[in-house]
PDB file of C-alpha atoms in Angstrom:
ATOM      1  CA  GLU A  54      -4.681 -16.926  33.577  1.00  0.00           C
ATOM      2  CA  PRO A  55      -4.117 -13.750  31.901  1.00  0.00           C
ATOM      3  CA  GLU A  56      -4.774 -12.320  28.695  1.00  0.00           C
ATOM      4  CA  VAL A  57      -4.348  -9.575  26.169  1.00  0.00           C
ATOM      5  CA  THR A  58      -7.340  -7.518  26.379  1.00  0.00           C
ATOM      6  CA  GLN A  59      -7.762  -4.612  23.498  1.00  0.00           C
ATOM      7  CA  THR A  60     -10.508  -1.757  23.459  1.00  0.00           C
ATOM      8  CA  PRO A  61     -12.963  -1.020  21.481  1.00  0.00           C
ATOM      9  CA  SER A  62     -13.774  -4.328  20.436  1.00  0.00           C
ATOM     10  CA  HIS A  63     -15.419  -2.540  17.217  1.00  0.00           C
ATOM     11  CA  GLN A  64     -14.654   1.309  15.826  1.00  0.00           C
ATOM     12  CA  VAL A  65     -16.437   2.887  13.143  1.00  0.00           C
ATOM     13  CA  THR A  66     -14.761   6.066  11.887  1.00  0.00           C
ATOM     14  CA  GLN A  67     -14.589   8.833   9.061  1.00  0.00           C
ATOM     15  CA  MET A  68     -12.078   8.729   6.092  1.00  0.00           C
ATOM     16  CA  GLY A  69      -9.887  10.895   7.144  1.00  0.00           C
ATOM     17  CA  GLN A  70     -10.387  10.176  11.013  1.00  0.00           C
ATOM     18  CA  GLU A  71      -7.976   9.253  13.554  1.00  0.00           C
ATOM     19  CA  VAL A  72      -7.974   6.112  15.067  1.00  0.00           C
ATOM     20  CA  ILE A  73      -5.890   4.418  18.374  1.00  0.00           C
ATOM     21  CA  LEU A  74      -7.054   1.423  19.138  1.00  0.00           C
ATOM     22  CA  ARG A  75      -5.951   0.272  22.733  1.00  0.00           C
ATOM     23  CA  CYS A  76      -4.287  -2.806  24.323  1.00  0.00           C
ATOM     24  CA  VAL A  77      -2.931  -4.488  27.450  1.00  0.00           C
ATOM     25  CA  PRO A  78      -0.157  -6.315  26.681  1.00  0.00           C
ATOM     26  CA  ILE A  79       0.350  -9.410  29.320  1.00  0.00           C
ATOM     27  CA  SER A  80       1.923  -7.855  32.621  1.00  0.00           C
ATOM     28  CA  ASN A  81       5.471  -9.588  32.238  1.00  0.00           C
ATOM     29  CA  HIS A  82       5.650  -9.459  28.533  1.00  0.00           C
ATOM     30  CA  LEU A  83       8.390  -7.299  26.801  1.00  0.00           C
ATOM     31  CA  TYR A  84       7.851  -8.236  22.839  1.00  0.00           C
ATOM     32  CA  PHE A  85       4.521  -6.474  21.479  1.00  0.00           C
ATOM     33  CA  TYR A  86       2.711  -7.203  18.084  1.00  0.00           C
ATOM     34  CA  TRP A  87       0.307  -5.187  16.210  1.00  0.00           C
ATOM     35  CA  TYR A  88      -1.422  -7.803  13.327  1.00  0.00           C
ATOM     36  CA  ARG A  89      -3.876  -6.830  10.794  1.00  0.00           C
ATOM     37  CA  GLN A  90      -6.383  -9.057   8.979  1.00  0.00           C
ATOM     38  CA  ILE A  91      -8.497  -7.571   6.450  1.00  0.00           C
ATOM     39  CA  LEU A  92     -11.597  -9.514   5.850  1.00  0.00           C
ATOM     40  CA  GLY A  93     -12.059 -13.408   4.673  1.00  0.00           C
ATOM     41  CA  GLN A  94      -7.640 -12.672   4.031  1.00  0.00           C
ATOM     42  CA  LYS A  95      -4.463 -13.900   5.776  1.00  0.00           C
ATOM     43  CA  VAL A  96      -3.302 -12.031   8.888  1.00  0.00           C
ATOM     44  CA  GLU A  97      -0.781  -9.987   8.341  1.00  0.00           C
ATOM     45  CA  PHE A  98       2.281  -8.506  10.680  1.00  0.00           C
ATOM     46  CA  LEU A  99       2.360  -4.215  11.091  1.00  0.00           C
ATOM     47  CA  VAL A 100       4.881  -4.179  13.930  1.00  0.00           C
ATOM     48  CA  SER A 101       6.811  -5.661  16.938  1.00  0.00           C
ATOM     49  CA  PHE A 102       8.090  -3.205  19.742  1.00  0.00           C
ATOM     50  CA  TYR A 103      10.469  -3.983  22.388  1.00  0.00           C
ATOM     51  CA  ASN A 104      12.243  -1.800  24.682  1.00  0.00           C
ATOM     52  CA  ASN A 105      10.124   1.076  24.001  1.00  0.00           C
ATOM     53  CA  GLU A 106      11.495   1.385  20.600  1.00  0.00           C
ATOM     54  CA  ILE A 107      10.146  -0.935  17.275  1.00  0.00           C
ATOM     55  CA  SER A 108      12.175  -3.246  15.903  1.00  0.00           C
ATOM     56  CA  GLU A 109      10.409  -4.179  12.842  1.00  0.00           C
ATOM     57  CA  LYS A 110       7.600  -2.978  10.890  1.00  0.00           C
ATOM     58  CA  SER A 111       6.011  -3.896   7.245  1.00  0.00           C
ATOM     59  CA  GLU A 112       5.742  -2.750   3.915  1.00  0.00           C
ATOM     60  CA  ILE A 113       2.264  -1.713   5.281  1.00  0.00           C
ATOM     61  CA  PHE A 114       3.112  -0.070   8.350  1.00  0.00           C
ATOM     62  CA  ASP A 115       3.628   3.931   6.576  1.00  0.00           C
ATOM     63  CA  ASP A 116       3.601   7.266   7.780  1.00  0.00           C
ATOM     64  CA  GLN A 117       0.796   6.781   9.248  1.00  0.00           C
ATOM     65  CA  PHE A 118       0.555   4.629  11.308  1.00  0.00           C
ATOM     66  CA  SER A 119       2.847   5.284  15.120  1.00  0.00           C
ATOM     67  CA  VAL A 120       3.122   2.950  18.155  1.00  0.00           C
ATOM     68  CA  GLU A 121       3.390   3.661  22.037  1.00  0.00           C
ATOM     69  CA  ARG A 122       3.506   2.571  24.701  1.00  0.00           C
ATOM     70  CA  PRO A 123       2.520   5.798  26.855  1.00  0.00           C
ATOM     71  CA  ASP A 124       2.680   3.541  30.134  1.00  0.00           C
ATOM     72  CA  GLY A 125       3.866   0.492  31.917  1.00  0.00           C
ATOM     73  CA  SER A 126       0.702  -1.474  30.940  1.00  0.00           C
ATOM     74  CA  ASN A 127      -0.889   0.393  27.728  1.00  0.00           C
ATOM     75  CA  PHE A 128       0.133  -0.505  23.792  1.00  0.00           C
ATOM     76  CA  THR A 129      -1.814   1.675  21.479  1.00  0.00           C
ATOM     77  CA  LEU A 130      -2.271   1.602  17.867  1.00  0.00           C
ATOM     78  CA  LYS A 131      -2.603   4.893  15.879  1.00  0.00           C
ATOM     79  CA  ILE A 132      -3.455   5.636  12.364  1.00  0.00           C
ATOM     80  CA  ARG A 133      -3.637   9.393  11.443  1.00  0.00           C
ATOM     81  CA  SER A 134      -5.402   9.642   8.887  1.00  0.00           C
ATOM     82  CA  THR A 135      -7.654   6.528   8.414  1.00  0.00           C
ATOM     83  CA  LYS A 136      -8.495   5.052   4.564  1.00  0.00           C
ATOM     84  CA  LEU A 137     -11.286   3.009   3.441  1.00  0.00           C
ATOM     85  CA  GLU A 138      -8.528   0.339   2.980  1.00  0.00           C
ATOM     86  CA  ASP A 139      -7.922   0.051   6.694  1.00  0.00           C
ATOM     87  CA  SER A 140     -10.740  -1.795   7.813  1.00  0.00           C
ATOM     88  CA  ALA A 141      -9.899  -4.848   9.307  1.00  0.00           C
ATOM     89  CA  MET A 142      -9.850  -6.367  12.303  1.00  0.00           C
ATOM     90  CA  TYR A 143      -6.487  -5.530  14.250  1.00  0.00           C
ATOM     91  CA  PHE A 144      -5.032  -7.375  16.937  1.00  0.00           C
ATOM     92  CA  CYS A 145      -2.902  -7.190  19.402  1.00  0.00           C
ATOM     93  CA  ALA A 146      -0.413  -9.588  20.693  1.00  0.00           C
ATOM     94  CA  SER A 147       2.445  -9.912  23.136  1.00  0.00           C
ATOM     95  CA  ARG A 148       5.611 -12.242  24.154  1.00  0.00           C
ATOM     96  CA  ASP A 149       7.221 -12.941  27.146  1.00  0.00           C
ATOM     97  CA  ASN A 150      11.164 -12.632  27.045  1.00  0.00           C
ATOM     98  CA  VAL A 151      11.304 -16.622  27.555  1.00  0.00           C
ATOM     99  CA  GLY A 152       9.230 -18.638  25.694  1.00  0.00           C
ATOM    100  CA  ASP A 153       8.162 -18.326  21.966  1.00  0.00           C
ATOM    101  CA  THR A 154       4.433 -18.226  21.361  1.00  0.00           C
ATOM    102  CA  GLN A 155       3.253 -14.169  21.499  1.00  0.00           C
ATOM    103  CA  TYR A 156      -0.321 -14.697  22.550  1.00  0.00           C
ATOM    104  CA  PHE A 157      -2.661 -12.535  20.650  1.00  0.00           C
ATOM    105  CA  GLY A 158      -6.078 -10.257  22.153  1.00  0.00           C
ATOM    106  CA  PRO A 159      -9.506 -10.243  20.947  1.00  0.00           C
ATOM    107  CA  GLY A 160      -8.984  -8.324  18.606  1.00  0.00           C
ATOM    108  CA  THR A 161     -10.684  -4.777  17.209  1.00  0.00           C
ATOM    109  CA  ARG A 162     -12.624  -4.487  14.565  1.00  0.00           C
ATOM    110  CA  LEU A 163     -12.289  -1.554  12.682  1.00  0.00           C
ATOM    111  CA  THR A 164     -14.963   0.181   9.973  1.00  0.00           C
ATOM    112  CA  VAL A 165     -13.862   2.887   7.610  1.00  0.00           C
ATOM    113  CA  LEU A 166     -16.842   4.588   6.323  1.00  0.00           C
TER     114      LEU A 166
ATOM    115  CA  ALA B 105       7.066 -17.674  -2.852  1.00  0.00           C
ATOM    116  CA  GLN B 106       4.891 -18.508   0.048  1.00  0.00           C
ATOM    117  CA  LYS B 107       6.662 -18.405   3.690  1.00  0.00           C
ATOM    118  CA  ILE B 108       3.202 -20.827   4.362  1.00  0.00           C
ATOM    119  CA  THR B 109       1.255 -22.336   2.440  1.00  0.00           C
ATOM    120  CA  GLN B 110      -2.083 -24.036   3.617  1.00  0.00           C
ATOM    121  CA  THR B 111      -3.644 -25.466   0.922  1.00  0.00           C
ATOM    122  CA  GLN B 112      -7.451 -27.144   2.351  1.00  0.00           C
ATOM    123  CA  PRO B 113      -9.481 -24.140   2.109  1.00  0.00           C
ATOM    124  CA  GLY B 114     -12.085 -26.140   3.915  1.00  0.00           C
ATOM    125  CA  MET B 115     -12.161 -29.013   5.394  1.00  0.00           C
ATOM    126  CA  PHE B 116     -15.207 -31.506   7.304  1.00  0.00           C
ATOM    127  CA  VAL B 117     -14.804 -34.192   9.363  1.00  0.00           C
ATOM    128  CA  GLN B 118     -16.834 -36.229  11.213  1.00  0.00           C
ATOM    129  CA  GLU B 119     -17.656 -35.810  15.372  1.00  0.00           C
ATOM    130  CA  LYS B 120     -14.886 -37.717  16.650  1.00  0.00           C
ATOM    131  CA  GLU B 121     -12.951 -38.593  13.858  1.00  0.00           C
ATOM    132  CA  ALA B 122      -9.147 -36.929  13.867  1.00  0.00           C
ATOM    133  CA  VAL B 123      -8.455 -34.684  11.312  1.00  0.00           C
ATOM    134  CA  THR B 124      -5.284 -33.220   9.594  1.00  0.00           C
ATOM    135  CA  LEU B 125      -4.960 -29.614   8.633  1.00  0.00           C
ATOM    136  CA  ASP B 126      -1.628 -29.564   6.236  1.00  0.00           C
ATOM    137  CA  CYS B 127       0.561 -27.099   6.363  1.00  0.00           C
ATOM    138  CA  THR B 128       3.873 -26.414   4.387  1.00  0.00           C
ATOM    139  CA  TYR B 129       6.560 -23.648   4.786  1.00  0.00           C
ATOM    140  CA  ASP B 130       9.495 -22.111   3.435  1.00  0.00           C
ATOM    141  CA  THR B 131      12.633 -20.584   4.580  1.00  0.00           C
ATOM    142  CA  SER B 132      16.467 -20.728   4.667  1.00  0.00           C
ATOM    143  CA  ASP B 133      17.304 -20.070   7.930  1.00  0.00           C
ATOM    144  CA  PRO B 134      18.388 -22.948  10.527  1.00  0.00           C
ATOM    145  CA  SER B 135      15.811 -21.484  13.768  1.00  0.00           C
ATOM    146  CA  TYR B 136      12.279 -20.640  13.455  1.00  0.00           C
ATOM    147  CA  GLY B 137       9.344 -21.643  15.389  1.00  0.00           C
ATOM    148  CA  LEU B 138       6.322 -23.556  13.825  1.00  0.00           C
ATOM    149  CA  PHE B 139       2.675 -22.039  15.610  1.00  0.00           C
ATOM    150  CA  TRP B 140      -1.171 -22.846  15.240  1.00  0.00           C
ATOM    151  CA  TYR B 141      -3.865 -20.766  16.154  1.00  0.00           C
ATOM    152  CA  LYS B 142      -7.122 -20.982  15.807  1.00  0.00           C
ATOM    153  CA  GLN B 143     -10.082 -18.332  14.925  1.00  0.00           C
ATOM    154  CA  PRO B 144     -13.446 -19.197  15.699  1.00  0.00           C
ATOM    155  CA  SER B 145     -16.597 -17.313  14.147  1.00  0.00           C
ATOM    156  CA  SER B 146     -16.196 -14.463  16.571  1.00  0.00           C
ATOM    157  CA  GLY B 147     -12.897 -13.905  15.491  1.00  0.00           C
ATOM    158  CA  GLU B 148     -10.673 -14.165  18.416  1.00  0.00           C
ATOM    159  CA  MET B 149      -7.094 -16.042  17.493  1.00  0.00           C
ATOM    160  CA  ILE B 150      -6.431 -18.390  20.043  1.00  0.00           C
ATOM    161  CA  PHE B 151      -2.662 -20.593  19.800  1.00  0.00           C
ATOM    162  CA  LEU B 152      -2.630 -23.985  19.908  1.00  0.00           C
ATOM    163  CA  ILE B 153       0.425 -25.614  19.703  1.00  0.00           C
ATOM    164  CA  TYR B 154       4.142 -25.100  19.225  1.00  0.00           C
ATOM    165  CA  GLN B 155       7.198 -27.236  17.303  1.00  0.00           C
ATOM    166  CA  GLY B 156      10.820 -25.539  17.102  1.00  0.00           C
ATOM    167  CA  SER B 157      13.031 -26.857  13.976  1.00  0.00           C
ATOM    168  CA  TYR B 158      15.793 -28.538  16.446  1.00  0.00           C
ATOM    169  CA  ASP B 159      12.896 -30.007  18.647  1.00  0.00           C
ATOM    170  CA  GLN B 160      13.385 -33.755  18.071  1.00  0.00           C
ATOM    171  CA  GLN B 161       9.868 -35.205  19.327  1.00  0.00           C
ATOM    172  CA  ASN B 162       6.730 -33.864  17.507  1.00  0.00           C
ATOM    173  CA  ALA B 163       4.875 -31.125  19.657  1.00  0.00           C
ATOM    174  CA  THR B 164       1.759 -32.327  21.389  1.00  0.00           C
ATOM    175  CA  GLU B 165      -0.892 -30.027  23.403  1.00  0.00           C
ATOM    176  CA  GLY B 166      -3.551 -32.735  24.149  1.00  0.00           C
ATOM    177  CA  ARG B 167      -6.176 -33.495  21.317  1.00  0.00           C
ATOM    178  CA  TYR B 168      -3.662 -31.361  19.109  1.00  0.00           C
ATOM    179  CA  SER B 169      -0.333 -33.077  17.607  1.00  0.00           C
ATOM    180  CA  LEU B 170       1.834 -31.190  15.601  1.00  0.00           C
ATOM    181  CA  ASN B 171       3.028 -33.590  13.078  1.00  0.00           C
ATOM    182  CA  PHE B 172       6.572 -32.088  11.995  1.00  0.00           C
ATOM    183  CA  GLN B 173       8.294 -33.814   9.326  1.00  0.00           C
ATOM    184  CA  LYS B 174      11.560 -31.459   8.824  1.00  0.00           C
ATOM    185  CA  ALA B 175      12.759 -32.718   5.141  1.00  0.00           C
ATOM    186  CA  ARG B 176       9.357 -32.382   3.580  1.00  0.00           C
ATOM    187  CA  LYS B 177       8.848 -28.525   4.990  1.00  0.00           C
ATOM    188  CA  SER B 178       6.090 -29.408   6.926  1.00  0.00           C
ATOM    189  CA  ALA B 179       4.093 -29.080  10.002  1.00  0.00           C
ATOM    190  CA  ASN B 180       0.119 -30.792   9.841  1.00  0.00           C
ATOM    191  CA  LEU B 181      -2.260 -30.136  12.476  1.00  0.00           C
ATOM    192  CA  VAL B 182      -4.290 -33.194  13.337  1.00  0.00           C
ATOM    193  CA  ILE B 183      -6.726 -33.123  15.812  1.00  0.00           C
ATOM    194  CA  SER B 184      -8.092 -35.614  17.850  1.00  0.00           C
ATOM    195  CA  ALA B 185     -11.884 -36.839  18.393  1.00  0.00           C
ATOM    196  CA  SER B 186     -13.093 -33.581  16.911  1.00  0.00           C
ATOM    197  CA  GLN B 187     -15.858 -31.934  19.215  1.00  0.00           C
ATOM    198  CA  LEU B 188     -17.977 -29.795  17.042  1.00  0.00           C
ATOM    199  CA  GLY B 189     -16.583 -27.204  19.221  1.00  0.00           C
ATOM    200  CA  ASP B 190     -13.452 -27.558  16.979  1.00  0.00           C
ATOM    201  CA  SER B 191     -15.321 -26.060  14.298  1.00  0.00           C
ATOM    202  CA  ALA B 192     -13.244 -22.432  13.070  1.00  0.00           C
ATOM    203  CA  MET B 193     -10.592 -21.333  11.319  1.00  0.00           C
ATOM    204  CA  TYR B 194      -7.112 -23.293  11.799  1.00  0.00           C
ATOM    205  CA  PHE B 195      -3.847 -20.583  10.694  1.00  0.00           C
ATOM    206  CA  CYS B 196      -0.208 -21.714  10.420  1.00  0.00           C
ATOM    207  CA  ALA B 197       2.421 -19.370  11.319  1.00  0.00           C
ATOM    208  CA  MET B 198       6.432 -19.325  11.084  1.00  0.00           C
ATOM    209  CA  ARG B 199       8.156 -17.250  13.363  1.00  0.00           C
ATOM    210  CA  GLU B 200      12.149 -17.250  11.407  1.00  0.00           C
ATOM    211  CA  GLY B 201      15.325 -16.374  13.826  1.00  0.00           C
ATOM    212  CA  PRO B 202      16.312 -17.727  16.789  1.00  0.00           C
ATOM    213  CA  SER B 203      13.485 -18.312  19.999  1.00  0.00           C
ATOM    214  CA  GLY B 204      13.494 -15.787  21.869  1.00  0.00           C
ATOM    215  CA  SER B 205      13.646 -12.925  18.923  1.00  0.00           C
ATOM    216  CA  ALA B 206      11.022 -10.273  18.602  1.00  0.00           C
ATOM    217  CA  ARG B 207      10.477 -11.377  14.792  1.00  0.00           C
ATOM    218  CA  GLN B 208       6.708 -11.060  13.517  1.00  0.00           C
ATOM    219  CA  LEU B 209       4.467 -14.245  12.880  1.00  0.00           C
ATOM    220  CA  THR B 210       3.910 -15.064   9.320  1.00  0.00           C
ATOM    221  CA  PHE B 211       0.750 -17.170   8.980  1.00  0.00           C
ATOM    222  CA  GLY B 212      -0.731 -18.867   6.336  1.00  0.00           C
ATOM    223  CA  SER B 213      -3.867 -18.346   4.544  1.00  0.00           C
ATOM    224  CA  GLY B 214      -5.271 -20.732   7.475  1.00  0.00           C
ATOM    225  CA  THR B 215      -8.760 -23.847   6.436  1.00  0.00           C
ATOM    226  CA  GLN B 216     -11.566 -23.750   7.637  1.00  0.00           C
ATOM    227  CA  LEU B 217     -12.919 -26.512   8.877  1.00  0.00           C
ATOM    228  CA  THR B 218     -15.982 -27.790  10.382  1.00  0.00           C
ATOM    229  CA  VAL B 219     -17.110 -30.454  12.285  1.00  0.00           C
ATOM    230  CA  LEU B 220     -20.535 -32.637  11.410  1.00  0.00           C
ATOM    231  CA  PRO B 221     -22.346 -33.674  14.356  1.00  0.00           C
TER     232      PRO B 221
END
């Protein structure tokens, strides 16, 4: 069964450093999403991406964040200058253009020191 | 106001018993979708079941069923014949807007279910 994959599974970085989180959505999916979950809290929407552009973004998704689909398979989230409060689990999700269900990857746990 | 409310931070159920996890939602959009996801201790988010706002019948997927009461704006998850592997955090989520739109999911705070042997 096809699935969303994410790399790395765990990333540790120093405050102020740039990180890139990578996702490979399910191959025939057209809608892509990033969410984050701070430890012990609810899952929060960051950004949605369709047709090579951002569809929607939340207040969390400020100028420090960017997304890119550099090729036909990868979908990346970049945080330019990480803060301590960026420590969280980051989930990528994807959906096809017919169904309504977003399928989530296993997540990347980001730890900012 | 919270869009998704899960009032049970923790629930316990005996193995092989049924359990209901509560979820209420708030939206003025006539078109929406409701989802349940399971998050085991390993952290991944596993899709369980979906209910569209215009669906006439309650959704079922194996041991999972969604008790959709539109007038009460509730979408409770029922797990029948609980298994030890059902122990996990369960999240209710909503997508507002028509099916097929790029709209994001809004999640509740979750219910930690523990299945007792």
